[in-house]
Coordinates of C-alpha atoms in Angstrom, one line a residue:
V13 CA 101.4 12.4 53.1
I14 CA 105.1 11.9 53.0
L15 CA 106.5 12.2 49.4
D16 CA 109.8 10.6 48.4
G17 CA 109.5 10.3 44.6
N18 CA 109.0 6.6 44.7
S19 CA 105.8 5.5 46.4
L20 CA 102.9 7.7 45.3
N21 CA 100.0 6.0 43.6
T22 CA 96.8 7.1 41.8
E23 CA 94.6 6.5 44.7
T24 CA 96.6 8.6 47.1
L25 CA 97.1 11.4 44.6
L26 CA 93.3 11.6 44.1
M27 CA 92.8 11.6 47.8
M28 CA 95.2 14.6 48.1
S29 CA 92.9 16.6 45.8
S30 CA 90.5 17.2 48.7
G31 CA 92.5 19.8 50.5
N32 CA 92.4 17.7 53.7
Y33 CA 96.0 16.5 53.6
N34 CA 99.4 18.2 53.9
I35 CA 102.7 17.2 52.3
E36 CA 106.0 16.4 54.0
I37 CA 109.2 15.6 52.1
A38 CA 111.0 12.4 53.2
S39 CA 114.3 13.2 54.8
Y40 CA 116.2 10.9 52.5
A41 CA 114.6 12.6 49.5
E42 CA 115.8 16.0 50.8
V43 CA 119.4 14.5 50.8
K44 CA 119.0 13.6 47.1
V45 CA 117.7 17.0 46.2
K46 CA 120.6 18.7 48.0
K47 CA 123.2 16.4 46.2
A48 CA 121.7 17.1 42.8
R49 CA 121.8 20.8 43.4
K50 CA 125.4 20.7 44.6
L51 CA 126.3 18.8 41.4
L52 CA 125.0 21.6 39.3
D53 CA 126.8 24.2 41.4
D54 CA 130.0 22.3 41.0
I55 CA 129.6 22.0 37.2
I56 CA 129.1 25.8 37.1
V57 CA 132.2 26.5 39.1
E58 CA 134.3 24.3 36.9
N59 CA 132.8 25.8 33.7
K60 CA 132.0 22.3 32.4
V61 CA 128.9 23.2 30.5
V62 CA 127.8 22.7 26.9
Y63 CA 124.5 23.6 25.3
G64 CA 123.1 21.4 22.6
V65 CA 121.6 22.4 19.3
S66 CA 119.6 19.9 17.3
T67 CA 117.1 21.5 15.0
G68 CA 118.5 20.6 11.6
F69 CA 118.0 24.1 10.1
G70 CA 121.6 25.3 9.7
N71 CA 122.9 28.6 11.2
F72 CA 122.9 29.0 14.9
A73 CA 124.0 31.7 17.3
N74 CA 125.1 31.0 20.8
V75 CA 124.1 33.7 23.2
V76 CA 125.6 34.0 26.7
I77 CA 123.4 35.9 29.1
S78 CA 125.1 38.2 31.5
H79 CA 124.3 38.1 35.2
D80 CA 122.5 41.4 35.1
N81 CA 119.9 40.1 32.6
L82 CA 119.2 36.7 34.2
E83 CA 116.2 37.7 36.2
M84 CA 114.5 39.3 33.3
L85 CA 115.4 36.3 31.1
Q86 CA 113.8 33.9 33.6
T87 CA 110.7 36.0 33.6
N88 CA 110.6 36.1 29.8
L89 CA 111.0 32.3 29.7
I90 CA 108.1 31.5 32.0
E91 CA 105.8 34.2 30.6
S92 CA 106.5 33.1 27.0
H93 CA 105.5 29.5 28.0
C94 CA 102.3 30.7 29.7
A95 CA 100.2 30.2 26.5
G96 CA 97.4 28.1 27.9
V97 CA 93.8 28.7 27.1
G98 CA 90.3 27.7 28.3
P99 CA 88.9 27.4 31.8
P100 CA 91.3 26.9 34.7
L101 CA 91.8 23.6 36.4
S102 CA 89.6 23.2 39.5
P103 CA 91.3 23.5 42.8
E104 CA 91.1 19.8 43.2
K105 CA 92.9 19.1 40.0
T106 CA 95.5 21.8 40.6
R107 CA 96.3 20.2 44.0
M108 CA 96.9 16.9 42.2
L109 CA 99.2 18.6 39.7
L110 CA 101.2 20.5 42.3
A111 CA 101.5 17.4 44.6
L112 CA 102.7 15.3 41.7
R113 CA 105.3 17.9 40.6
I114 CA 106.6 18.0 44.1
N115 CA 106.8 14.2 44.2
V116 CA 108.9 13.9 41.0
L117 CA 111.2 16.7 42.2
C118 CA 111.8 14.6 45.3
K119 CA 113.6 12.0 43.2
G120 CA 116.7 14.2 42.9
F121 CA 117.1 14.2 39.2
S122 CA 116.0 17.8 38.6
G123 CA 118.6 20.1 40.2
I124 CA 116.0 22.2 42.1
S125 CA 117.1 23.8 45.3
L126 CA 115.6 22.5 48.5
E127 CA 114.5 26.1 49.3
S128 CA 112.4 26.3 46.1
L129 CA 111.0 22.8 46.6
T130 CA 109.9 23.8 50.1
T131 CA 108.1 26.8 48.7
L132 CA 106.0 24.5 46.5
V133 CA 105.2 22.3 49.6
D134 CA 104.2 25.4 51.6
A135 CA 101.9 26.5 48.7
F136 CA 100.2 23.1 48.6
N137 CA 99.7 22.9 52.3
A138 CA 98.1 26.4 52.3
S139 CA 96.0 25.6 49.2
C140 CA 97.6 28.5 47.3
L141 CA 96.8 27.2 43.8
P142 CA 97.8 29.0 40.6
W143 CA 95.6 29.6 37.6
I144 CA 96.3 26.8 35.2
P145 CA 94.3 26.7 31.9
E146 CA 93.4 23.2 30.9
Q147 CA 94.3 23.5 27.2
G148 CA 97.6 24.1 25.6
T149 CA 99.8 21.1 26.1
V150 CA 100.9 18.7 23.3
G151 CA 102.5 16.3 25.8
A152 CA 106.1 16.7 24.7
S153 CA 108.4 18.4 25.7
G154 CA 106.3 17.6 28.7
D155 CA 103.3 19.7 29.7
L156 CA 105.1 23.0 29.2
A157 CA 102.2 25.4 29.1
P158 CA 100.2 24.2 32.2
L159 CA 103.4 23.8 34.2
A160 CA 104.6 27.3 33.2
H161 CA 101.3 28.7 34.5
M162 CA 102.0 26.8 37.8
A163 CA 105.5 28.3 38.0
L164 CA 104.1 31.8 37.2
G165 CA 101.8 31.7 40.2
M166 CA 104.6 30.4 42.4
M167 CA 106.6 33.5 41.3
G168 CA 103.8 35.7 42.6
K169 CA 102.5 36.6 39.1
G170 CA 99.1 36.0 37.5
K171 CA 96.1 34.7 39.4
M172 CA 95.9 32.2 42.3
W173 CA 93.1 30.6 44.3
S174 CA 92.9 30.0 48.0
P175 CA 90.0 28.9 50.2
R176 CA 89.6 32.3 51.9
S177 CA 89.9 34.5 48.8
G178 CA 88.9 32.6 45.8
W179 CA 90.7 33.9 42.7
A180 CA 92.9 36.9 43.3
D181 CA 96.4 38.3 42.6
A182 CA 99.0 35.6 43.2
R183 CA 101.5 37.8 45.1
I184 CA 98.7 38.9 47.5
I185 CA 97.6 35.4 48.2
L186 CA 101.2 34.2 48.8
E187 CA 101.9 37.1 51.1
A188 CA 98.7 36.5 53.0
N189 CA 99.9 33.0 53.7
S190 CA 103.4 34.0 54.6
I191 CA 104.9 32.4 51.5
R192 CA 107.7 34.1 49.7
P193 CA 107.3 34.0 45.9
L194 CA 109.9 32.0 44.1
K195 CA 112.9 34.2 43.3
L196 CA 115.8 32.3 41.9
K197 CA 119.3 32.8 43.3
A198 CA 122.2 33.7 41.0
K199 CA 123.1 30.0 40.6
E200 CA 119.5 29.0 39.8
G201 CA 119.1 31.2 36.7
L202 CA 119.6 30.5 33.1
F203 CA 123.1 29.4 32.1
I204 CA 122.8 29.6 28.4
V205 CA 120.1 29.8 25.8
V206 CA 120.2 28.9 22.2
V207 CA 118.9 31.3 19.6
N208 CA 118.1 29.7 16.3
L209 CA 118.3 32.2 13.4
I210 CA 115.7 31.1 10.9
N211 CA 114.9 33.7 8.3
K212 CA 116.6 36.2 10.6
I213 CA 114.0 35.6 13.3
G214 CA 115.3 34.7 16.8
L215 CA 113.5 31.8 18.4
L216 CA 114.3 31.0 22.1
F217 CA 114.8 27.3 22.2
T218 CA 114.2 24.9 25.1
G219 CA 117.0 22.4 24.2
L220 CA 119.2 23.0 27.2
R221 CA 121.6 20.1 27.4
F222 CA 124.6 19.6 29.6
E223 CA 126.5 16.6 28.3
R224 CA 129.9 15.6 29.5
Q225 CA 130.8 13.9 26.3
W226 CA 130.4 17.2 24.5
A227 CA 132.0 19.3 27.2
Q228 CA 133.9 22.4 26.3
S229 CA 135.5 25.1 28.4
L230 CA 133.6 28.4 28.3
L231 CA 135.2 31.6 29.6
F232 CA 133.2 34.5 30.9
A233 CA 134.2 38.0 31.7
H234 CA 132.2 38.0 34.9
N235 CA 130.7 35.4 37.2
P236 CA 129.4 32.4 35.4
A237 CA 125.6 32.4 34.9
C238 CA 123.7 29.5 36.1
I239 CA 121.6 26.6 35.1
N240 CA 117.9 27.5 34.6
E241 CA 116.2 26.0 37.6
I242 CA 112.8 27.0 36.3
R243 CA 113.2 25.3 33.0
L244 CA 114.8 22.2 34.4
A245 CA 112.7 21.7 37.4
L246 CA 109.4 23.5 37.2
I247 CA 108.0 23.3 33.6
N248 CA 109.3 20.1 32.0
G249 CA 107.4 16.9 32.7
T250 CA 104.2 14.9 32.2
Q251 CA 102.5 15.8 35.4
F252 CA 99.5 17.4 33.8
I253 CA 98.7 14.3 31.9
A254 CA 99.4 12.0 34.8
A255 CA 97.4 14.1 37.3
I256 CA 94.3 14.3 35.2
G257 CA 94.8 10.7 34.2
S258 CA 95.0 9.6 37.8
E259 CA 91.6 11.1 38.5
A260 CA 90.2 9.4 35.4
V261 CA 91.4 6.0 36.3
E262 CA 90.4 6.1 39.9
R263 CA 86.9 7.2 39.1
A264 CA 86.8 4.6 36.4
R265 CA 87.7 1.9 38.9
Y266 CA 84.8 2.7 41.2
I267 CA 82.2 3.3 38.6
A268 CA 83.2 -0.1 37.0
L269 CA 82.8 -1.8 40.4
Q270 CA 79.4 -0.2 41.0
A271 CA 78.3 -0.9 37.4
D272 CA 78.6 -4.6 38.3
V273 CA 76.3 -4.1 41.2
V274 CA 73.8 -2.1 39.1
A275 CA 73.9 -4.8 36.5
A276 CA 73.0 -7.4 39.1
L277 CA 70.1 -5.3 40.3
T278 CA 68.9 -5.0 36.7
L279 CA 69.2 -8.7 36.1
E280 CA 67.1 -9.3 39.2
A281 CA 64.5 -6.7 38.1
L282 CA 64.3 -8.4 34.7
Q283 CA 64.0 -11.8 36.3
G284 CA 67.1 -13.1 34.5
T285 CA 69.2 -16.1 35.4
S286 CA 72.5 -16.2 37.3
R287 CA 73.4 -19.5 35.6
A288 CA 75.5 -17.6 33.0
F289 CA 77.8 -16.6 35.9
D290 CA 78.5 -20.1 37.0
A291 CA 82.1 -20.4 38.2
A292 CA 82.8 -23.3 35.9
I293 CA 82.0 -21.3 32.8
H294 CA 84.4 -18.5 33.7
G295 CA 87.1 -20.8 34.9
A296 CA 87.2 -22.2 31.4
R297 CA 88.1 -18.7 30.2
P298 CA 90.1 -17.4 33.1
H299 CA 90.6 -13.7 32.4
K300 CA 91.1 -12.0 35.8
G301 CA 88.4 -9.3 35.3
Q302 CA 85.9 -11.7 33.8
Q303 CA 86.1 -14.0 36.8
A304 CA 86.0 -11.2 39.3
V305 CA 82.8 -9.7 37.8
A306 CA 81.1 -13.1 37.6
Q307 CA 82.0 -13.8 41.2
R308 CA 80.6 -10.4 42.3
I309 CA 77.3 -11.0 40.5
R310 CA 77.0 -14.5 41.9
R311 CA 77.4 -13.2 45.4
L312 CA 75.0 -10.3 45.0
L313 CA 72.3 -12.6 43.6
Q314 CA 72.8 -15.5 46.0
Y315 CA 73.9 -14.1 49.2
G316 CA 73.0 -16.5 52.1
G317 CA 72.4 -19.4 49.7
T318 CA 68.7 -18.9 49.4
P319 CA 67.2 -17.5 46.2
S320 CA 65.4 -14.2 46.6
E321 CA 61.7 -14.0 46.7
I322 CA 61.7 -12.4 43.2
T323 CA 63.8 -15.3 41.9
E324 CA 61.5 -17.9 43.5
N325 CA 58.5 -16.2 41.9
H326 CA 59.8 -16.9 38.4
K327 CA 61.7 -20.2 38.9
N328 CA 59.5 -21.9 36.3
C329 CA 60.0 -19.3 33.7
P330 CA 60.3 -20.9 30.2
R331 CA 63.0 -18.5 29.0
V332 CA 66.3 -20.4 28.4
Q333 CA 68.8 -17.5 28.2
D334 CA 69.1 -13.8 28.6
A335 CA 70.2 -11.1 26.2
Y336 CA 73.9 -10.4 25.8
T337 CA 73.9 -7.2 28.0
L338 CA 72.8 -9.5 30.8
R339 CA 74.4 -12.8 30.0
C340 CA 77.8 -11.4 28.8
C341 CA 78.1 -8.8 31.5
A342 CA 81.1 -10.6 33.1
Q343 CA 82.9 -10.8 29.8
V344 CA 82.4 -7.2 28.8
H345 CA 82.7 -5.6 32.2
G346 CA 85.6 -7.8 32.9
I347 CA 87.9 -6.4 30.2
A348 CA 87.0 -2.9 31.4
H349 CA 88.3 -3.9 34.8
D350 CA 91.4 -5.3 33.3
T351 CA 91.9 -2.2 31.3
I352 CA 91.7 -0.1 34.4
D353 CA 94.3 -2.2 36.1
F354 CA 96.6 -1.9 33.1
V355 CA 96.3 1.8 33.0
T356 CA 96.8 2.1 36.8
N357 CA 100.1 0.3 36.5
I358 CA 101.3 2.6 33.8
L359 CA 100.3 5.7 35.7
N360 CA 101.8 4.5 39.0
V361 CA 105.1 4.2 37.3
E362 CA 104.7 7.6 35.7
L363 CA 103.8 9.2 39.0
N364 CA 107.2 8.2 40.4
S365 CA 109.3 8.9 37.3
A366 CA 111.7 11.7 36.6
T367 CA 110.5 13.4 33.4
D368 CA 112.8 16.4 33.4
N369 CA 115.4 17.3 30.8
P370 CA 118.3 17.2 31.2
M371 CA 118.6 14.7 34.0
V372 CA 121.0 15.3 36.9
L373 CA 122.8 12.0 37.6
I374 CA 124.2 12.3 41.1
D375 CA 126.1 8.9 41.1
R376 CA 127.8 9.7 37.8
G377 CA 128.4 13.3 38.5
E378 CA 127.0 14.5 35.2
T379 CA 123.9 15.7 33.5
I380 CA 122.5 14.1 30.3
S381 CA 119.8 15.3 28.0
G382 CA 117.1 12.6 27.2
G383 CA 113.5 12.2 26.3
N384 CA 111.7 11.2 29.5
F385 CA 109.4 14.2 29.1
H386 CA 107.6 12.5 26.2
G387 CA 104.1 11.7 27.2
E388 CA 103.4 8.7 24.9
Y389 CA 103.1 6.2 27.7
P390 CA 100.3 7.9 29.7
A391 CA 98.7 9.2 26.5
K392 CA 98.4 5.7 24.9
A393 CA 97.2 4.2 28.2
L394 CA 94.5 6.9 28.8
D395 CA 93.2 6.5 25.2
Y396 CA 92.9 2.8 26.0
L397 CA 91.1 3.7 29.3
A398 CA 88.5 5.8 27.5
I399 CA 87.8 2.9 25.1
G400 CA 87.6 0.3 27.8
V401 CA 85.4 2.1 30.3
H402 CA 83.1 3.5 27.6
E403 CA 81.8 -0.1 27.0
I404 CA 80.3 -0.1 30.5
A405 CA 78.1 2.7 29.5
G406 CA 77.3 1.0 26.2
M407 CA 76.1 -2.1 28.1
S408 CA 74.2 0.0 30.6
E409 CA 72.3 2.0 28.0
R410 CA 71.1 -1.2 26.4
R411 CA 69.9 -2.6 29.8
I412 CA 68.1 0.7 30.4
E413 CA 66.3 0.0 27.1
R414 CA 65.3 -3.4 28.3
L415 CA 64.0 -2.1 31.6
C416 CA 61.9 0.6 29.9
N417 CA 60.6 -1.5 27.0
P418 CA 57.6 -3.7 28.0
A419 CA 58.3 -6.0 25.1
Y420 CA 61.6 -7.0 26.9
S421 CA 60.7 -6.5 30.5
N422 CA 57.0 -7.5 31.0
L423 CA 57.0 -4.3 33.1
P424 CA 54.9 -1.1 32.6
A425 CA 56.2 1.0 29.7
F426 CA 58.9 3.4 30.8
L427 CA 58.5 2.1 34.3
V428 CA 55.5 4.3 35.3
K429 CA 51.8 3.8 36.1
D430 CA 49.3 5.5 33.8
G431 CA 51.5 5.5 30.8
G432 CA 50.5 8.1 28.3
F433 CA 49.4 10.4 31.1
N434 CA 52.9 9.9 32.6
S435 CA 56.0 9.6 30.4
G436 CA 58.1 7.9 33.1
F437 CA 61.7 7.1 32.2
M438 CA 61.4 7.8 28.5
I439 CA 63.7 10.8 28.4
P440 CA 66.3 9.6 30.9
H441 CA 66.9 6.8 28.4
C442 CA 67.4 9.4 25.7
T443 CA 69.9 11.2 27.9
A444 CA 71.8 7.9 28.4
A445 CA 71.8 7.3 24.6
S446 CA 73.1 10.8 24.0
L447 CA 76.0 10.4 26.4
V448 CA 76.9 7.0 25.0
S449 CA 77.0 8.6 21.5
E450 CA 79.2 11.4 22.7
N451 CA 81.6 8.9 24.2
K452 CA 81.9 7.1 20.9
C453 CA 83.4 10.3 19.4
L454 CA 85.6 10.9 22.5
C455 CA 87.0 7.4 22.3
H456 CA 88.9 8.3 19.1
P457 CA 92.5 8.1 20.4
S458 CA 94.3 11.4 20.5
S459 CA 97.7 9.8 20.7
V460 CA 97.5 8.6 17.1
D461 CA 97.8 12.3 16.2
S462 CA 101.1 14.3 16.2
L463 CA 101.9 17.8 15.0
S464 CA 105.5 19.0 14.8
T465 CA 106.2 22.0 17.0
S466 CA 109.2 24.2 18.0
A467 CA 110.4 24.5 14.4
G468 CA 111.0 20.8 14.1
Q469 CA 112.7 20.3 17.4
E470 CA 109.6 18.6 18.9
D471 CA 108.8 16.7 15.7
H472 CA 106.7 14.1 17.5
V473 CA 104.3 14.8 20.3
S474 CA 101.9 12.6 22.4
M475 CA 98.8 14.9 22.6
G476 CA 98.5 13.3 26.1
G477 CA 96.9 16.3 27.6
W478 CA 93.8 15.8 25.5
A479 CA 94.0 12.0 26.0
A480 CA 93.7 12.6 29.8
R481 CA 91.0 15.3 29.6
K482 CA 88.8 13.3 27.3
A483 CA 89.3 10.1 29.3
L484 CA 88.0 11.9 32.3
K485 CA 85.0 13.2 30.3
V486 CA 84.2 9.7 29.1
V487 CA 84.3 8.5 32.7
S488 CA 82.0 11.3 33.8
H489 CA 79.5 10.3 31.1
V490 CA 79.7 6.6 32.2
E491 CA 78.8 7.7 35.8
Y492 CA 75.7 9.4 34.6
V493 CA 74.6 6.5 32.4
V494 CA 75.0 4.0 35.2
A495 CA 73.1 6.3 37.5
I496 CA 70.2 6.3 35.1
E497 CA 70.3 2.5 35.0
L498 CA 70.3 2.4 38.8
L499 CA 67.2 4.7 38.9
C500 CA 65.5 2.5 36.4
A501 CA 66.4 -0.8 38.1
C502 CA 65.2 0.5 41.5
Q503 CA 61.9 1.6 39.9
A504 CA 61.5 -1.8 38.3
I505 CA 62.0 -3.5 41.6
E506 CA 59.0 -1.5 42.9
F507 CA 56.7 -3.4 40.5
H508 CA 57.8 -6.7 42.1
R509 CA 56.7 -5.7 45.5
P510 CA 55.9 -7.1 48.0
L511 CA 58.5 -9.6 46.9
K512 CA 62.1 -9.0 48.1
S513 CA 65.4 -9.3 46.4
T514 CA 68.6 -10.5 48.1
E515 CA 69.8 -8.7 51.2
S516 CA 72.7 -7.0 49.3
L517 CA 70.5 -5.7 46.5
E518 CA 67.8 -4.6 48.9
A519 CA 70.5 -2.6 50.6
V520 CA 71.3 -0.9 47.3
H521 CA 67.6 -0.2 46.7
S522 CA 67.2 1.3 50.2
L523 CA 70.3 3.5 49.7
V524 CA 68.9 5.0 46.5
R525 CA 65.5 5.6 48.2
T526 CA 67.3 7.8 50.8
V527 CA 68.0 10.4 48.1
V528 CA 65.3 9.6 45.5
P529 CA 61.7 8.5 46.2
S530 CA 59.8 6.0 44.1
Y531 CA 58.5 7.4 40.8
E532 CA 54.8 7.5 41.2
K533 CA 54.0 10.3 38.7
D534 CA 56.0 12.5 36.4
R535 CA 58.5 14.9 38.0
V536 CA 61.9 16.5 37.1
H537 CA 64.4 13.7 36.4
S538 CA 67.6 15.7 36.4
T539 CA 67.6 16.3 40.1
D540 CA 67.2 12.5 40.7
I541 CA 70.0 11.7 38.2
E542 CA 72.4 14.1 39.9
A543 CA 71.5 12.8 43.4
V544 CA 72.2 9.2 42.3
T545 CA 75.3 10.2 40.4
R546 CA 76.7 11.7 43.6
L547 CA 76.1 8.3 45.4
L548 CA 78.2 6.7 42.7
R549 CA 80.9 9.3 42.7
T550 CA 81.3 9.0 46.5
K551 CA 81.4 5.2 46.2
Q552 CA 78.3 4.8 48.4
V553 CA 76.8 2.0 46.3
W554 CA 80.0 0.0 46.5
K555 CA 80.4 0.6 50.2
C556 CA 76.8 -0.6 50.6
V557 CA 77.5 -4.1 49.2
E558 CA 81.2 -4.5 49.8
K559 CA 80.7 -6.6 53.0
F560 CA 78.4 -8.9 51.1
I561 CA 80.8 -9.4 48.2
N562 CA 83.8 -10.0 50.5
Q563 CA 81.9 -12.5 52.7
P564 CA 82.9 -16.2 52.2
I565 CA 80.4 -18.2 50.2
T566 CA 79.0 -21.4 51.7
P567 CA 80.1 -24.4 49.5
G568 CA 77.6 -25.2 46.8
I569 CA 75.9 -21.9 46.9
E570 CA 77.4 -20.3 43.8
M571 CA 76.1 -22.8 41.2
S572 CA 72.6 -21.5 40.7
R573 CA 70.1 -19.1 42.1
S574 CA 67.4 -21.8 41.9
P575 CA 68.6 -25.4 41.4
T576 CA 65.1 -26.4 40.4
S577 CA 64.7 -23.7 37.8
S578 CA 64.0 -24.4 34.1
Y579 CA 67.4 -23.0 33.4
M580 CA 69.0 -25.9 35.3
Q581 CA 66.7 -28.3 33.5
S582 CA 67.6 -26.9 30.1

């Protein structure tokens, strides 16, 4: 995968999590990186540097760090930011975070040296992945804690994971893969730090700013110290939020598509009508997602233009309309799809954005402090994603209820023979209900909260790290709920045998039966649920029907599953 800082997307980033891909830096991106670094070197030589102080607390002391103390100061800076807690990110998520950080550094706004950037690329290609705890970021000034842990590993400190060793000492793993730990050159150290004296307590601040409009000449007794490459280029940005969010939105996309397929199978098993998905109805309310879902369900239920044997068997059914979780599937699933598209667009911009501070502006020959590190954009979008995709599980759980309840389905209670002796799908429905309930709590938006940090310097934060993590948790729950519905729908189809469904839905049923047999008597459900969830997470259900959905429809086919049905008459 060639990274240039401009063309990465969520799908590619998630693909890179597998460990099956290497990274190359585009040649024109290397040119930008070199130019940005040269600009910083020139600024240093000319002594045109100013630090900024903006805490609003009064007395300040400016501390110039001598060359002899730079290396220790850099170590102090990184180690002081390594304050994350909780379990580490998985190797897959760490690959995404590292790849994304490399991508934004390729934009040439950070001032990192090409040598250091190449070290990051080598670490990714060798799957040398630092220990990065998943908790500790407030999402402004960027994801400091997780990115500091990443930088620490690249410096050969702390723990690191590799395929051959698992978790081990970072320096040993780097050396085993012939990668030299990051060791900043003299001109890649810390130029100046700001010490805020509050109640006579020294606080190391992160507000390094190099602004021409405030430029002053600073004289030093020895060689000028240098701009902190670690702080500028390695630990300031929104890459934790965006990386976790990218996994969430891509998994949401495929579970939403497959939820449409499962809903169609449930509709068939419950002998519902496809009239509610008539193109004319959805053309009158032309939301993109709604129309797409309706079209998918029409094609799944009417492939070939001939109603299925199950449909033909109930064409004289007196029921006029179905419950909302069947009839309004396009409207509810549709907004989930549109939400996913919206969030994808936000994240694709974020993946290719420079979120450092200060920004090195090559064309203008200056550096300016700004606020691109603030994670509000992805935080808000991912809160929205959680809310949007949760509703798919809410609909699915209600359809599970309809499948299991004989009052709604005219099928055996809990989809099992010898009810009472067998409990059937009674408890899988409870599992689905519990996951939906958890999601309701997780859908509370984290980005509406903010706590001031860094003694008032960071007085508004996004809480985007939690927004990303809980969005992914919601998506995971949705996958399980839809898997349970798929199990129930396939079991319900068994009670219609020997009648057949459409070719596409029979293909889905056959796919499920390759990993889970028909439920003839009570057995452990969790194994079945995990097996079908794996089918969904690997997109197998979607791949199974994609050719049917994308196939052109013969004119006149889409209007009704059964033109002579009582639904048409009513």
